[in-house]
Short mmCIF file of C-alpha atoms and ligand atoms in Angstrom, two decimals:
data_model
loop_
_atom_site.label_atom_id
_atom_site.label_comp_id
_atom_site.label_asym_id
_atom_site.label_seq_id
_atom_site.Cartn_x
_atom_site.Cartn_y
_atom_site.Cartn_z
CA MET A 1 -4.92 21.68 -23.56
CA SER A 2 -2.67 18.97 -22.11
CA GLN A 3 -4.15 16.15 -20.07
CA ILE A 4 -2.00 14.91 -17.24
CA PRO A 5 -3.56 12.05 -15.27
CA VAL A 6 -2.66 11.50 -11.63
CA ALA A 7 -1.32 8.01 -12.34
CA LYS A 8 -0.79 5.64 -15.22
CA PRO A 9 0.33 2.00 -15.15
CA VAL A 10 3.35 0.90 -17.20
CA LEU A 11 1.99 -1.81 -19.49
CA ASP A 12 2.86 -2.83 -23.05
CA GLU A 13 3.23 -5.79 -25.40
CA ARG A 14 5.30 -7.67 -22.82
CA GLU A 15 2.30 -8.00 -20.51
CA VAL A 16 0.01 -8.75 -23.47
CA GLU A 17 2.33 -11.56 -24.57
CA ALA A 18 2.51 -12.94 -21.02
CA VAL A 19 -1.28 -13.14 -20.73
CA ARG A 20 -1.56 -14.59 -24.23
CA ARG A 21 0.89 -17.34 -23.27
CA VAL A 22 -1.17 -18.22 -20.19
CA ILE A 23 -4.51 -18.16 -22.01
CA LEU A 24 -3.22 -20.44 -24.73
CA SER A 25 -1.74 -22.83 -22.14
CA GLY A 26 -5.28 -23.66 -21.04
CA TRP A 27 -4.48 -23.11 -17.33
CA VAL A 28 -5.78 -19.71 -16.26
CA THR A 29 -6.58 -19.98 -12.55
CA GLN A 30 -4.02 -20.13 -9.70
CA GLY A 31 -1.27 -22.45 -10.91
CA PRO A 32 2.34 -22.45 -12.14
CA GLU A 33 2.46 -18.71 -12.98
CA VAL A 34 1.29 -17.80 -9.46
CA ALA A 35 3.96 -20.10 -7.98
CA ALA A 36 6.65 -18.49 -10.15
CA PHE A 37 5.47 -14.96 -9.33
CA GLU A 38 5.55 -15.78 -5.61
CA GLN A 39 9.12 -17.07 -5.82
CA GLU A 40 10.29 -14.05 -7.84
CA PHE A 41 8.57 -11.63 -5.49
CA ALA A 42 10.06 -13.35 -2.42
CA ASP A 43 13.52 -13.15 -4.00
CA PHE A 44 13.02 -9.49 -4.86
CA VAL A 45 12.05 -8.37 -1.34
CA GLY A 46 14.30 -10.89 0.42
CA ALA A 47 11.43 -12.80 2.08
CA ALA A 48 11.43 -16.48 3.02
CA HIS A 49 7.80 -16.88 1.87
CA ALA A 50 5.46 -15.00 -0.46
CA CYS A 51 1.83 -15.99 -1.04
CA ALA A 52 -0.22 -14.34 -3.79
CA VAL A 53 -3.87 -13.42 -3.21
CA SER A 54 -6.67 -11.54 -4.95
CA ASN A 55 -5.81 -8.08 -3.52
CA CYS A 56 -4.26 -6.37 -0.53
CA THR A 57 -7.53 -6.18 1.39
CA THR A 58 -7.80 -9.97 1.39
CA ALA A 59 -4.08 -10.15 2.24
CA LEU A 60 -4.68 -7.98 5.32
CA HIS A 61 -7.66 -10.14 6.30
CA LEU A 62 -5.60 -13.35 6.12
CA ALA A 63 -2.68 -11.71 7.95
CA LEU A 64 -4.94 -10.71 10.84
CA LEU A 65 -6.49 -14.19 11.03
CA ALA A 66 -3.04 -15.80 10.93
CA VAL A 67 -1.82 -13.85 13.97
CA GLY A 68 -5.01 -14.92 15.76
CA VAL A 69 -7.19 -11.79 15.67
CA LYS A 70 -10.75 -12.72 16.68
CA ALA A 71 -14.09 -11.08 17.40
CA GLY A 72 -13.83 -8.57 20.25
CA ASP A 73 -10.05 -8.11 19.93
CA GLU A 74 -8.44 -4.73 19.24
CA VAL A 75 -5.97 -3.89 16.49
CA ILE A 76 -4.01 -0.64 16.62
CA THR A 77 -3.70 1.22 13.34
CA VAL A 78 -4.22 4.61 11.71
CA SER A 79 -7.49 6.12 10.54
CA HIS A 80 -5.43 8.05 7.98
CA SER A 81 -5.29 5.31 5.34
CA PHE A 82 -7.37 3.87 2.56
CA ILE A 83 -10.46 2.39 4.22
CA ALA A 84 -9.33 -1.18 3.44
CA THR A 85 -6.82 -1.06 6.32
CA ALA A 86 -9.53 -0.59 8.94
CA ASN A 87 -12.14 -2.68 7.11
CA ALA A 88 -9.91 -5.78 7.21
CA ILE A 89 -9.87 -5.51 11.02
CA ARG A 90 -13.65 -5.35 11.12
CA TYR A 91 -13.94 -8.42 8.85
CA CYS A 92 -12.46 -10.34 11.82
CA GLY A 93 -15.09 -8.89 14.15
CA ALA A 94 -12.28 -6.94 15.83
CA VAL A 95 -12.17 -3.23 16.66
CA PRO A 96 -9.72 -0.85 14.93
CA VAL A 97 -8.07 1.43 17.48
CA PHE A 98 -6.97 4.56 15.68
CA VAL A 99 -3.88 6.54 16.65
CA ASP A 100 -2.67 9.71 15.01
CA ILE A 101 0.01 10.16 12.36
CA GLU A 102 3.21 12.15 12.76
CA ALA A 103 3.01 15.90 12.21
CA ASP A 104 5.67 15.87 9.48
CA GLY A 105 4.52 12.87 7.44
CA PHE A 106 1.58 10.57 6.75
CA ASN A 107 2.58 7.54 8.82
CA ILE A 108 1.72 6.26 12.29
CA ASP A 109 3.34 8.12 15.18
CA PRO A 110 5.12 5.30 17.05
CA GLU A 111 5.14 7.44 20.19
CA LEU A 112 1.35 7.00 20.50
CA ILE A 113 1.20 3.21 20.26
CA GLU A 114 2.03 2.43 23.88
CA ALA A 115 -0.94 4.42 25.24
CA ALA A 116 -3.33 2.63 22.86
CA ILE A 117 -2.38 -0.87 24.05
CA THR A 118 -4.88 -2.76 26.24
CA SER A 119 -5.26 -6.39 27.25
CA ARG A 120 -7.41 -6.81 24.12
CA THR A 121 -4.71 -5.61 21.68
CA LYS A 122 -3.86 -8.54 19.38
CA ALA A 123 -2.01 -6.83 16.50
CA ILE A 124 -0.67 -3.58 15.11
CA ILE A 125 -1.12 -2.67 11.46
CA CYS A 126 1.33 0.03 10.42
CA VAL A 127 0.98 1.49 6.94
CA HIS A 128 3.79 2.56 4.59
CA GLN A 129 1.58 5.32 3.31
CA LEU A 130 2.02 6.50 -0.29
CA GLY A 131 5.11 4.24 -0.52
CA MET A 132 7.01 6.04 2.26
CA PRO A 133 8.27 3.55 4.86
CA CYS A 134 6.89 4.22 8.33
CA ASP A 135 9.23 4.34 11.32
CA LEU A 136 9.23 0.54 11.55
CA ARG A 137 12.16 0.27 13.96
CA ARG A 138 10.20 2.09 16.65
CA VAL A 139 6.92 0.31 15.85
CA VAL A 140 8.59 -3.11 16.06
CA ASP A 141 10.38 -2.18 19.30
CA VAL A 142 7.17 -1.14 21.11
CA ALA A 143 5.36 -4.21 19.78
CA ALA A 144 8.16 -6.51 20.95
CA VAL A 145 7.95 -5.19 24.52
CA HIS A 146 4.29 -6.26 24.63
CA GLY A 147 4.58 -9.38 22.45
CA ILE A 148 2.18 -7.96 19.85
CA PRO A 149 2.54 -9.03 16.18
CA VAL A 150 3.16 -6.31 13.59
CA ILE A 151 1.46 -6.44 10.20
CA GLU A 152 2.83 -4.02 7.61
CA ASP A 153 0.25 -2.60 5.23
CA ALA A 154 2.72 -2.27 2.36
CA ALA A 155 -0.04 -1.86 -0.26
CA CYS A 156 1.78 1.13 -1.76
CA ALA A 157 5.35 0.14 -0.93
CA THR A 158 6.53 -2.42 -3.50
CA GLY A 159 10.14 -1.43 -4.20
CA SER A 160 10.47 0.95 -1.23
CA GLU A 161 13.46 0.48 1.07
CA ILE A 162 14.39 1.00 4.70
CA LEU A 163 17.75 1.28 6.40
CA TRP A 164 17.74 -1.68 8.80
CA LYS A 165 20.68 -2.37 11.09
CA GLY A 166 22.94 -0.38 8.76
CA ARG A 167 21.77 -2.04 5.50
CA TRP A 168 19.23 -0.95 2.92
CA GLU A 169 16.51 -3.61 2.74
CA LYS A 170 13.32 -3.88 0.73
CA ILE A 171 10.01 -3.37 2.47
CA GLY A 172 8.46 -6.84 2.69
CA LYS A 173 11.40 -8.83 4.03
CA PRO A 174 9.34 -8.37 6.29
CA HIS A 175 10.61 -6.39 9.27
CA GLY A 176 7.37 -6.91 11.14
CA ASP A 177 5.71 -10.35 11.16
CA ILE A 178 3.79 -10.12 7.88
CA ALA A 179 3.73 -7.59 5.02
CA CYS A 180 0.78 -7.15 2.65
CA PHE A 181 1.12 -5.67 -0.86
CA SER A 182 -1.33 -4.39 -3.49
CA PHE A 183 -1.08 -4.63 -7.26
CA HIS A 184 -4.01 -2.30 -7.98
CA PRO A 185 -3.33 -0.06 -11.02
CA ARG A 186 -2.69 2.97 -8.77
CA LYS A 187 0.32 1.15 -7.31
CA VAL A 188 3.80 1.15 -8.87
CA VAL A 189 3.32 -2.31 -10.39
CA THR A 190 -0.01 -3.84 -11.25
CA THR A 191 -1.77 -7.09 -12.05
CA GLY A 192 -5.13 -5.33 -12.59
CA ASP A 193 -6.00 -6.31 -9.04
CA GLY A 194 -3.84 -8.50 -6.85
CA GLY A 195 -2.04 -8.86 -3.56
CA MET A 196 0.88 -10.60 -1.87
CA LEU A 197 1.68 -11.66 1.68
CA THR A 198 5.29 -12.06 2.76
CA THR A 199 6.55 -13.57 6.00
CA SER A 200 9.43 -15.49 7.48
CA ASN A 201 7.03 -17.65 9.50
CA PRO A 202 6.31 -20.95 7.66
CA GLU A 203 3.20 -21.59 9.74
CA TYR A 204 1.66 -18.26 8.69
CA ASP A 205 2.51 -19.04 5.08
CA ARG A 206 0.88 -22.48 5.36
CA LYS A 207 -2.29 -20.85 6.69
CA PHE A 208 -2.40 -18.24 3.89
CA ARG A 209 -2.14 -20.99 1.27
CA LEU A 210 -4.85 -23.06 2.91
CA TRP A 211 -7.31 -20.22 3.54
CA ARG A 212 -6.95 -18.49 0.16
CA GLN A 213 -8.42 -21.56 -1.50
CA HIS A 214 -11.42 -22.45 0.69
CA SER A 215 -9.10 -24.39 3.05
CA MET A 216 -9.17 -27.16 0.48
CA SER A 217 -6.74 -29.92 1.51
CA VAL A 218 -5.48 -30.39 -2.08
CA ASN A 219 -4.91 -27.56 -4.51
CA ASP A 220 -6.05 -27.61 -8.16
CA THR A 221 -2.57 -28.16 -9.60
CA VAL A 222 -1.85 -31.18 -7.39
CA ARG A 223 -5.24 -32.79 -8.06
CA HIS A 224 -4.97 -32.11 -11.78
CA GLY A 225 -1.50 -33.69 -11.98
CA SER A 226 -2.32 -36.74 -9.81
CA LYS A 227 -2.34 -40.23 -11.32
CA ARG A 228 -4.56 -41.41 -8.49
CA VAL A 229 -8.05 -40.24 -7.61
CA ILE A 230 -7.92 -37.73 -4.77
CA TYR A 231 -10.86 -36.65 -2.61
CA GLU A 232 -10.24 -33.27 -1.06
CA SER A 233 -11.40 -32.20 2.40
CA TYR A 234 -12.11 -28.85 4.06
CA PRO A 235 -10.73 -28.91 7.61
CA GLU A 236 -11.67 -25.30 8.43
CA LEU A 237 -13.42 -22.21 7.11
CA GLY A 238 -11.63 -20.72 4.11
CA PHE A 239 -12.12 -18.12 1.39
CA ASN A 240 -11.76 -17.64 -2.34
CA TYR A 241 -8.88 -15.16 -2.25
CA ARG A 242 -6.91 -16.60 -5.18
CA MET A 243 -4.90 -14.74 -7.79
CA THR A 244 -5.26 -16.06 -11.36
CA ASP A 245 -2.35 -17.23 -13.50
CA MET A 246 -3.18 -14.47 -15.99
CA GLN A 247 -2.64 -11.83 -13.30
CA ALA A 248 0.53 -13.53 -12.06
CA ALA A 249 1.99 -13.59 -15.59
CA VAL A 250 1.46 -9.82 -15.77
CA GLY A 251 2.98 -9.47 -12.30
CA ARG A 252 6.13 -11.30 -13.36
CA GLU A 253 6.65 -8.86 -16.24
CA GLN A 254 5.96 -5.92 -13.96
CA LEU A 255 8.50 -7.15 -11.44
CA LYS A 256 11.21 -7.17 -14.11
CA ARG A 257 10.48 -3.48 -14.77
CA LEU A 258 10.27 -2.51 -11.11
CA PRO A 259 13.84 -1.21 -10.55
CA GLU A 260 13.51 1.00 -13.64
CA ILE A 261 10.06 2.19 -12.56
CA VAL A 262 11.25 3.11 -9.06
CA ALA A 263 14.35 4.88 -10.42
CA ARG A 264 12.25 7.07 -12.73
CA ARG A 265 9.70 7.79 -10.01
CA ARG A 266 12.52 8.88 -7.69
CA ASP A 267 13.87 11.23 -10.39
CA LEU A 268 10.44 12.77 -10.89
CA ALA A 269 9.92 13.19 -7.14
CA GLU A 270 13.30 14.89 -6.77
CA ARG A 271 12.40 17.27 -9.58
CA TYR A 272 9.10 18.12 -7.88
CA THR A 273 10.84 18.67 -4.53
CA ARG A 274 13.47 21.01 -6.02
CA GLN A 275 10.85 23.12 -7.75
CA ILE A 276 8.39 23.19 -4.89
CA ALA A 277 11.11 24.53 -2.60
CA ASP A 278 10.76 27.82 -4.52
CA ILE A 279 7.06 28.23 -3.75
CA ASP A 280 6.31 30.05 -0.51
CA GLY A 281 4.48 27.98 2.06
CA LEU A 282 4.04 24.87 -0.12
CA ARG A 283 5.55 21.84 1.64
CA PRO A 284 6.99 18.87 -0.27
CA PRO A 285 6.73 15.41 1.35
CA ALA A 286 9.66 14.57 3.63
CA GLU A 287 11.79 11.46 3.13
CA PRO A 288 13.57 10.47 6.36
CA ALA A 289 17.30 9.60 6.08
CA TRP A 290 16.46 5.94 6.82
CA ALA A 291 13.81 5.61 4.09
CA ARG A 292 13.81 5.35 0.30
CA SER A 293 10.31 5.77 -1.04
CA ASN A 294 9.15 4.28 -4.33
CA TRP A 295 7.10 7.51 -4.58
CA GLN A 296 3.88 5.64 -5.27
CA SER A 297 2.29 9.05 -4.70
CA TYR A 298 3.69 12.53 -4.29
CA CYS A 299 1.63 14.46 -1.76
CA VAL A 300 2.20 18.16 -1.03
CA THR A 301 0.92 20.21 1.89
CA LEU A 302 -0.73 23.46 0.86
CA PRO A 303 0.20 26.79 2.39
CA ASP A 304 -2.06 27.92 5.27
CA GLY A 305 -5.42 29.30 4.27
CA GLN A 306 -5.57 27.72 0.81
CA ASP A 307 -8.73 25.91 -0.27
CA GLN A 308 -7.87 22.35 -1.24
CA GLN A 309 -10.89 21.78 -3.47
CA ASP A 310 -10.53 25.13 -5.30
CA ILE A 311 -6.88 24.37 -6.07
CA MET A 312 -7.67 20.87 -7.29
CA GLN A 313 -10.45 22.29 -9.50
CA MET A 314 -8.15 24.97 -10.94
CA LEU A 315 -5.58 22.30 -11.79
CA LEU A 316 -8.26 20.12 -13.36
CA ASP A 317 -9.38 23.12 -15.44
CA CYS A 318 -5.78 23.22 -16.73
CA GLY A 319 -5.99 19.52 -17.65
CA ILE A 320 -4.11 18.27 -14.57
CA SER A 321 -5.68 15.57 -12.42
CA THR A 322 -4.93 15.44 -8.71
CA ARG A 323 -6.40 13.70 -5.68
CA ARG A 324 -6.99 15.03 -2.20
CA GLY A 325 -4.63 13.70 0.46
CA ILE A 326 -5.29 10.36 2.14
CA MET A 327 -8.73 9.88 3.69
CA ASN A 328 -9.56 9.19 7.33
CA SER A 329 -11.71 6.12 7.95
CA HIS A 330 -13.19 7.44 11.20
CA LEU A 331 -14.83 10.32 9.30
CA GLU A 332 -16.76 8.01 6.97
CA ALA A 333 -20.37 6.96 7.58
CA ALA A 334 -19.24 3.31 7.61
CA TYR A 335 -17.46 4.21 10.88
CA GLY A 336 -20.30 6.35 12.22
CA GLU A 337 -21.47 3.91 14.90
CA PRO A 338 -19.43 4.04 18.13
CA ASN A 339 -18.80 0.26 18.20
CA THR A 340 -17.04 0.37 14.81
CA HIS A 341 -13.77 1.77 16.20
CA ARG A 342 -12.01 3.37 19.13
CA ILE A 343 -9.84 6.52 19.03
CA SER A 344 -6.77 6.67 21.24
CA GLY A 345 -5.76 10.26 21.97
CA ASP A 346 -6.75 12.60 19.15
CA LEU A 347 -6.49 12.41 15.38
CA ASN A 348 -5.70 16.08 14.74
CA ASN A 349 -2.73 15.48 12.43
CA SER A 350 -4.74 12.90 10.46
CA VAL A 351 -7.63 15.29 9.89
CA THR A 352 -5.34 18.20 9.02
CA ALA A 353 -3.47 16.02 6.52
CA GLN A 354 -6.69 14.97 4.79
CA ASN A 355 -7.81 18.56 4.40
CA THR A 356 -4.60 20.36 3.52
CA THR A 357 -2.76 18.02 1.15
CA VAL A 358 -2.97 17.27 -2.55
CA ILE A 359 -1.56 14.29 -4.49
CA LEU A 360 0.14 15.47 -7.68
CA PRO A 361 0.51 13.45 -10.91
CA LEU A 362 3.48 11.09 -10.87
CA PHE A 363 3.94 8.27 -13.37
CA VAL A 364 6.83 6.85 -15.35
CA GLN A 365 5.70 8.17 -18.73
CA MET A 366 5.63 11.74 -17.39
CA SER A 367 8.24 14.05 -18.89
CA ASP A 368 10.30 16.61 -17.00
CA ALA A 369 8.30 19.23 -18.87
CA ASP A 370 5.08 17.74 -17.45
CA VAL A 371 6.47 18.21 -13.94
CA ASN A 372 7.31 21.84 -14.75
CA GLU A 373 3.78 22.33 -16.08
CA VAL A 374 2.17 20.87 -12.94
CA VAL A 375 4.31 23.01 -10.63
CA ALA A 376 3.64 26.17 -12.66
CA ALA A 377 -0.12 25.51 -12.63
CA LEU A 378 -0.02 24.77 -8.90
CA ALA A 379 1.92 27.96 -8.16
CA SER A 380 -0.53 30.08 -10.10
CA SER A 381 -3.54 28.41 -8.48
CA LEU A 382 -2.44 29.46 -4.98
CA THR A 383 -4.30 32.54 -3.81
CA VAL A 384 -2.04 35.41 -2.89
CA PRO A 385 -2.74 36.42 0.73
CA GLU A 386 -4.44 39.80 1.23
CA ALA A 387 -1.41 41.14 3.08
CA ILE A 388 0.86 40.58 0.08
CA ILE A 389 -1.67 42.08 -2.33
CA ALA A 390 -1.89 45.19 -0.11
CA LYS A 391 1.92 45.51 0.02
CA THR A 392 2.53 44.99 -3.68
CA GLY A 393 -0.55 46.91 -4.77
C1 PLP B 1 -2.78 1.67 2.34
C2 PLP B 1 -3.65 0.73 1.58
N1 PLP B 1 -4.04 -0.43 2.15
C3 PLP B 1 -4.82 -1.31 1.51
C4 PLP B 1 -5.26 -1.09 0.22
C5 PLP B 1 -6.15 -2.09 -0.45
O1 PLP B 1 -5.54 -2.64 -1.57
P1 PLP B 1 -6.37 -3.46 -2.63
O2 PLP B 1 -7.10 -2.49 -3.50
O3 PLP B 1 -5.34 -4.25 -3.38
O4 PLP B 1 -7.30 -4.35 -1.88
C6 PLP B 1 -4.88 0.09 -0.42
C7 PLP B 1 -5.33 0.35 -1.79
O5 PLP B 1 -5.42 1.43 -2.26
C8 PLP B 1 -4.05 1.02 0.27
O6 PLP B 1 -3.67 2.17 -0.30
#
């Protein structure tokens, strides 16, 4: 029986050689490789500044602190995201205010933001869920009216693009105030774990660099290279949110492969979409005309009345791994207490999406035949409605 995982990173001797080079250099913590990775990432997305950190959760934390989010403030976001999005808000002592997602996608409904704004709103985190750009133009426009900073949770969106003022631009330029990326192995490029913050604001970038290393006044590389004795100081509270040079060396190799990775992922997604169109009631993910997803994940909506878990189990029995659609933070016990969040309006689309969608395998090494196999297994796992059985006998 074939085994098709849901995801698989693209790693080979090039990454091994990169890490080997760093290990043998004797400098393994944040240093020259991190600096080079930051520059290459900034160039790739078209950002003025890029600052590498330990993961996207820490990136979100620093982004929120940089725009001034403090205890008691509110930050508007979606519940329908990996829990890290909401958790980062709570690390600041602030309250996540959840609004619903759009009915025909998995991203924030910009229409609902206005009603969620109060005098305590200090930021908006919009998520480019599963690599699909959210409707940033509308998010940024509402935010601008109220002078609220926009943080893009671009954890899944390295290599995704958005049509901006008539030009295709990479997510992360950024189009909001700060964008935060993840290099977890489930993402399109990986450093094992890792994150990146991009911004055009030099003051934010200065803060990220200070805070990621305990707010130490002198970084390791500078102190190491100095011909004079330097005593460092710690002007404010900081964190250990550094990326290592070993991770950055892997990241640099991954970045070189990124265009090829995204191109193949887009081919595979197109193949899925064409085939799924033939299956009654099964809905492929929609890509708006102004978005080009990197297809970090390919998430289908099941026909009405189908049992998500049964279908996933049937696929697993055929050797095909899937995941349920994106979770909702407000349904988790960690968000059980009323003071952990606020809901603006209702979250009906978010809850429906969690319960009626399935993430199918999609990774570069997948063959066209693998896609055919997944779609065939999915089609045969769908239960035929009683009415059709009665008609056809
Ligand atoms: C939307 C979203 N935000 C944040 C994160 C957190 O990323 P990391 O694991 O790099 O901290 C993830 C990771 O899965 C994510 O999917």
